[in-house]
Amino acid sequence: MLQALNAANSLQRVNDFVVKFANVNGSGSASANQLFAKSVLRMGIPVAPRNIFPSNIQGLPTWYEMRISEAGYLGAREGTDLMVAMNPQTWDQDIASIVPGGYLFYDSTKPRPASQFRDDIVVIGMPLTELCNKEYSDPRQRQLFKNIIYVGALAALLQIDIAELETLIGEQFKGKDKLIAPNIHALHMGRDYALAHLKCPIGLTLRRSDAVGDRISIEGNAAAALGAVYGGATVAAWYPITPSSSLAEAFQKYCARYRVDKVTGENRFAIVQAEDELASIGMVIGAAWNGARAFTATSGPGISLMQEFFGLAYFAEIPAVIFDVQRAGPSTGMPTRTQQCDLLACAYASHGDTKHVMLLPEDPHECFTFGALAFDLADRLQTPIFVMLDLDIGMNERLTRPFTWDDTRQMDRGKVMTAADLEAGREFGRYLDVDGDGITYRTYPGTHPTRGSFFTRGTSKDRHARYTERAEAYEENMQRLLRKFATAATLVPAPEVRAAREPTRLGAIYYGSTSAAMHEADDRLAEQGVHLDLMRVRAFPFSEEVRAFIEAHDKVFVVEQNRDAQLRTLIVNELEINPAKLQRVLHYDGSPITAGMIVEMIEEHASSTVVPIRRSAP
Amino acid sequence: MTFLPKPKLHHPGLAANTLGFTRRDYEGTISTLCAGCGHDSISAAIVHACFELDLPPHRIAKLSGIGCSSKTPTYFLGNSHGFNSVHGRMPSVLTGANLANRELIYLGVSGDGDSASIGLGQFAHAMRRGVNMVYIVENNGVYGLTKGQFSATSDKGAKSKRGVVNNDEAIDLVSMAMQLGAGFVARSFSGDKGQLVPLIQAALTHQGAAFIDCISPCVAFNNHVGSTKSFDYVREHNEAVNYLDFITEREEITVDYAPGSVEVVKQHDGSLLRLRKIAGDYDVHDRAAAISFLQHRRASGEIVTGLLYVDQEPDDLHGYMNTVSTPFNELVEADLCPGSAALDKLNAALR
């Protein structure tokens, strides 16, 4: 069934559209959808796939959305250009999400009344179930191959290179070679049917390009785990929680590959799935106290549970690395939806006066580099380091710059006194600031028989780690911790500035996964004559550059994915900036922020002029 | 309680162990606990045990949670690193520390509030994992530092100093440790140094999770008539199933015992545990029978003490995890970082 819309009104686009698959979770659609995405990538066209999924294993709706963009825009976009509607449960909302002139591909085995369609879209029906039932007798096969069959049909409709798909199937089932031929058969079944019965191609087509370059495609969680391997982490303690579990699992996978002694088969790592998040962070702190590099991976609810330990690590000055893959809160919130909502909970975690270092990666490449860097910073600063991912970059495969590593790089283990130092008579005071940077020397347990031992405690102590409640000693220690935090601001990654094409008094500050949408929004705004200088903040505490940037502009938009403008709060609080200068641009419904939303919100404020107060008629 | 600094003067004739350390080298700062506190006796027993075992003090790491018991690591092993962590969470901190360096000896000191109330979960899971450690609970049935509230090991029907009766069932940490797979489980009494010191020595040399529940009366808040954790009550109801002699590899067994009355257990490090049996039919290697015995005696109000269970083929978390013998904190770049070549290969696979 092909209900043709006037060709002039249907979308005509090459390498620039959004395809969305509506599926039921647990139906095996994920691997078929990934196959489709990867084939586009292999044709050299940038793709940003996103899984939109429920907190459930089987039976509920799930979507796989693919932003195809030759221009390289990897942020999410509103509206669907081609909807592959495979889930009757979500039919109405799926049909409604198609842009005017867009396309609907659906299983036409069971006829649907005309009232269920729209007359401003192109409808492409294919009797997928009927084809499968004819070909396969096993119900599981019918289900799985149906997914491959629609990929085959889409290859014909969108002009995907069939050879790329065949190669990918070969790679996917390497080692299970028996499965290759049946999958390729199903692929061709779909393609042949489409070529014979449907109008191919449609107005949305793919053309080979070289816009991908040498970029790689990986999830942020996996990249962060790889960073932990390269950063020298040996102890990982974690408790399963969406969306961070895959980070710990990826660490396990990479350790099995890179950290098993080839001769003895012994492990140079230890991973504990702890009983809860409290135990996870406790183990991390115990291991780091004892000189190993250790981390945990968690999300908002875990951060809440770990609060008391964060305060201990801050006050007793023990390194720790925490990967927080943020999800929509508060409470259980929306476990499978994205937000940047834990900034304040991490920046000032735990009771009493505390401040913590946060790194804010924008993509998997930075998840890797910051993931490794976090361990150097933790050892150098002897304090918890929070690496703030979110579900959008953590759990979706994202096109990113390839990973690089300098083989001459040494781990920075920070200020650690050795047995030789102690033997040579160097004065040791665990909390004695000999260098003036607020960072003091520590010793690992077991270093020397008679020198360098100390008692680590969460209670107040003097410079030699002896318990004290003396006011001066307490204040001096608290002031030194502030000095250390100021040192941290000089060591963390500096913000990145992208200057406007024309001089402007407007600026925008953003961070993390907002990057992709922000860059696209900036291009669109510039086309409309709204010019912005951009600053991407990459860490907390803020460097002086952040203050200078804000001071150099009349109005600065702070773009973030939470309700309460958490980064803005941190800027106001820490830099004592006039809040009136900082305009909130917020998106927090659980979906990733889009360029369209940013453009709309910034346009509104950028164009607003002061309206004089009108006197009411006398 | 005292706040005076401890005198540094040593008697010149003070005996030294084979490492050349005197007992003073195993002591800490002066205790700030109440005069007569059972916990101080346990600290003294730890000092005694480590001195006699010739343990280099700096090769022991002592960890604790929060409470009176958790303050005690300051009062022993002054040359060891100590970690007074957060309430009820010593087991996780100790587990992490143990993973980082398998060569040190880990001594966890906790209390009944710390382990049975707020920290019951961590206590249980550390036992399950078989962390190589000595875990001592200084069990007095009350929160001393907050002035005498009941803890979760308080017996049902026990009376507080103010006359309040505890209606909640007591948690028996010994039974739990056994059920959860601890390799070495004992109960002792702070008032019986002769029993406690060899148990600590045996626990320190045991490979795997060793747990000692040490009844330690609180002289300030739980030593009255009506308490089931007072000196008088424990002395009256103490039923030792055996007495232990700890024998290092170097020593020889010279005394003969009547057949059947003694069992010798050889430990991983070569040391011997000589068990003088009191309850003749008690088998320290039968976990299920031991649990049943304890439950029956408990029902009749007796406090069973002694070495209650020991695994003859113990293993620990490092064994289960198949970790390298080098402590993690000594691994260097070459051991840990796969380098740029591996990364290039990985990049290629991600295109």
mmCIF file of N, CA and C in Angstrom, chain A residues 25 38 44 60 73 77 120 157 215 217 301 315 321 363 427 440 458 507 514 542 555 577 584-585:
data_model
loop_
_atom_site.group_PDB
_atom_site.id
_atom_site.type_symbol
_atom_site.label_atom_id
_atom_site.label_comp_id
_atom_site.label_asym_id
_atom_site.label_seq_id
_atom_site.Cartn_x
_atom_site.Cartn_y
_atom_site.Cartn_z
ATOM 1 N N ASN A 25 9.864 -3.452 23.789
ATOM 2 C CA ASN A 25 11.151 -3.935 24.308
ATOM 3 C C ASN A 25 11.121 -5.433 24.547
ATOM 4 N N LYS A 38 24.674 1.567 12.026
ATOM 5 C CA LYS A 38 26.082 1.341 11.696
ATOM 6 C C LYS A 38 26.302 1.372 10.176
ATOM 7 N N GLY A 44 29.850 6.683 5.679
ATOM 8 C CA GLY A 44 30.554 7.945 5.911
ATOM 9 C C GLY A 44 29.654 9.090 6.334
ATOM 10 N N LEU A 60 7.109 -3.313 27.103
ATOM 11 C CA LEU A 60 6.740 -1.896 27.054
ATOM 12 C C LEU A 60 7.352 -1.217 25.819
ATOM 13 N N TYR A 73 25.609 17.393 13.027
ATOM 14 C CA TYR A 73 24.850 17.738 14.238
ATOM 15 C C TYR A 73 24.401 16.461 14.926
ATOM 16 N N ARG A 77 16.834 15.992 17.755
ATOM 17 C CA ARG A 77 16.051 16.966 17.008
ATOM 18 C C ARG A 77 14.583 16.647 17.184
ATOM 19 N N ASP A 120 -1.241 14.265 5.448
ATOM 20 C CA ASP A 120 -0.091 15.100 5.078
ATOM 21 C C ASP A 120 1.229 14.347 5.202
ATOM 22 N N LEU A 157 14.455 1.532 0.285
ATOM 23 C CA LEU A 157 13.727 2.803 0.299
ATOM 24 C C LEU A 157 14.656 4.006 0.441
ATOM 25 N N ARG A 215 36.475 9.426 13.070
ATOM 26 C CA ARG A 215 35.759 9.333 14.346
ATOM 27 C C ARG A 215 35.304 7.903 14.640
ATOM 28 N N SER A 217 32.687 5.330 17.208
ATOM 29 C CA SER A 217 31.344 5.350 17.777
ATOM 30 C C SER A 217 31.320 4.472 19.024
ATOM 31 N N PRO A 301 20.285 8.364 42.967
ATOM 32 C CA PRO A 301 19.958 7.744 44.250
ATOM 33 C C PRO A 301 21.197 7.231 44.982
ATOM 34 N N PHE A 315 37.003 15.449 54.366
ATOM 35 C CA PHE A 315 37.596 15.961 55.609
ATOM 36 C C PHE A 315 38.855 15.185 56.001
ATOM 37 N N VAL A 321 37.226 8.336 43.153
ATOM 38 C CA VAL A 321 36.656 8.750 41.868
ATOM 39 C C VAL A 321 35.239 8.198 41.788
ATOM 40 N N ASP A 363 31.328 14.378 25.726
ATOM 41 C CA ASP A 363 31.125 13.257 24.803
ATOM 42 C C ASP A 363 32.009 12.079 25.232
ATOM 43 N N GLU A 427 60.273 15.791 57.730
ATOM 44 C CA GLU A 427 59.216 15.945 58.726
ATOM 45 C C GLU A 427 57.887 15.499 58.120
ATOM 46 N N THR A 440 48.627 18.355 51.543
ATOM 47 C CA THR A 440 49.605 17.857 52.506
ATOM 48 C C THR A 440 50.097 16.468 52.097
ATOM 49 N N GLY A 458 37.342 11.021 60.835
ATOM 50 C CA GLY A 458 36.395 12.022 60.370
ATOM 51 C C GLY A 458 36.220 13.130 61.395
ATOM 52 N N GLY A 507 26.643 36.206 25.595
ATOM 53 C CA GLY A 507 27.416 34.980 25.768
ATOM 54 C C GLY A 507 26.497 33.839 26.183
ATOM 55 N N THR A 514 25.071 18.852 26.630
ATOM 56 C CA THR A 514 24.367 19.925 25.924
ATOM 57 C C THR A 514 25.154 20.397 24.692
ATOM 58 N N PHE A 542 35.394 26.582 39.343
ATOM 59 C CA PHE A 542 35.566 27.373 38.134
ATOM 60 C C PHE A 542 36.904 28.095 38.157
ATOM 61 N N LYS A 555 24.938 40.033 28.794
ATOM 62 C CA LYS A 555 23.986 39.002 29.200
ATOM 63 C C LYS A 555 24.583 37.643 28.832
ATOM 64 N N ILE A 577 28.591 36.449 41.164
ATOM 65 C CA ILE A 577 28.174 37.173 39.975
ATOM 66 C C ILE A 577 26.751 37.692 40.216
ATOM 67 N N ARG A 584 18.602 32.088 32.584
ATOM 68 C CA ARG A 584 18.400 30.627 32.575
ATOM 69 C C ARG A 584 17.872 30.159 31.222
ATOM 70 N N VAL A 585 18.456 29.102 30.686
ATOM 71 C CA VAL A 585 17.886 28.406 29.526
ATOM 72 C C VAL A 585 17.819 26.939 29.937
#
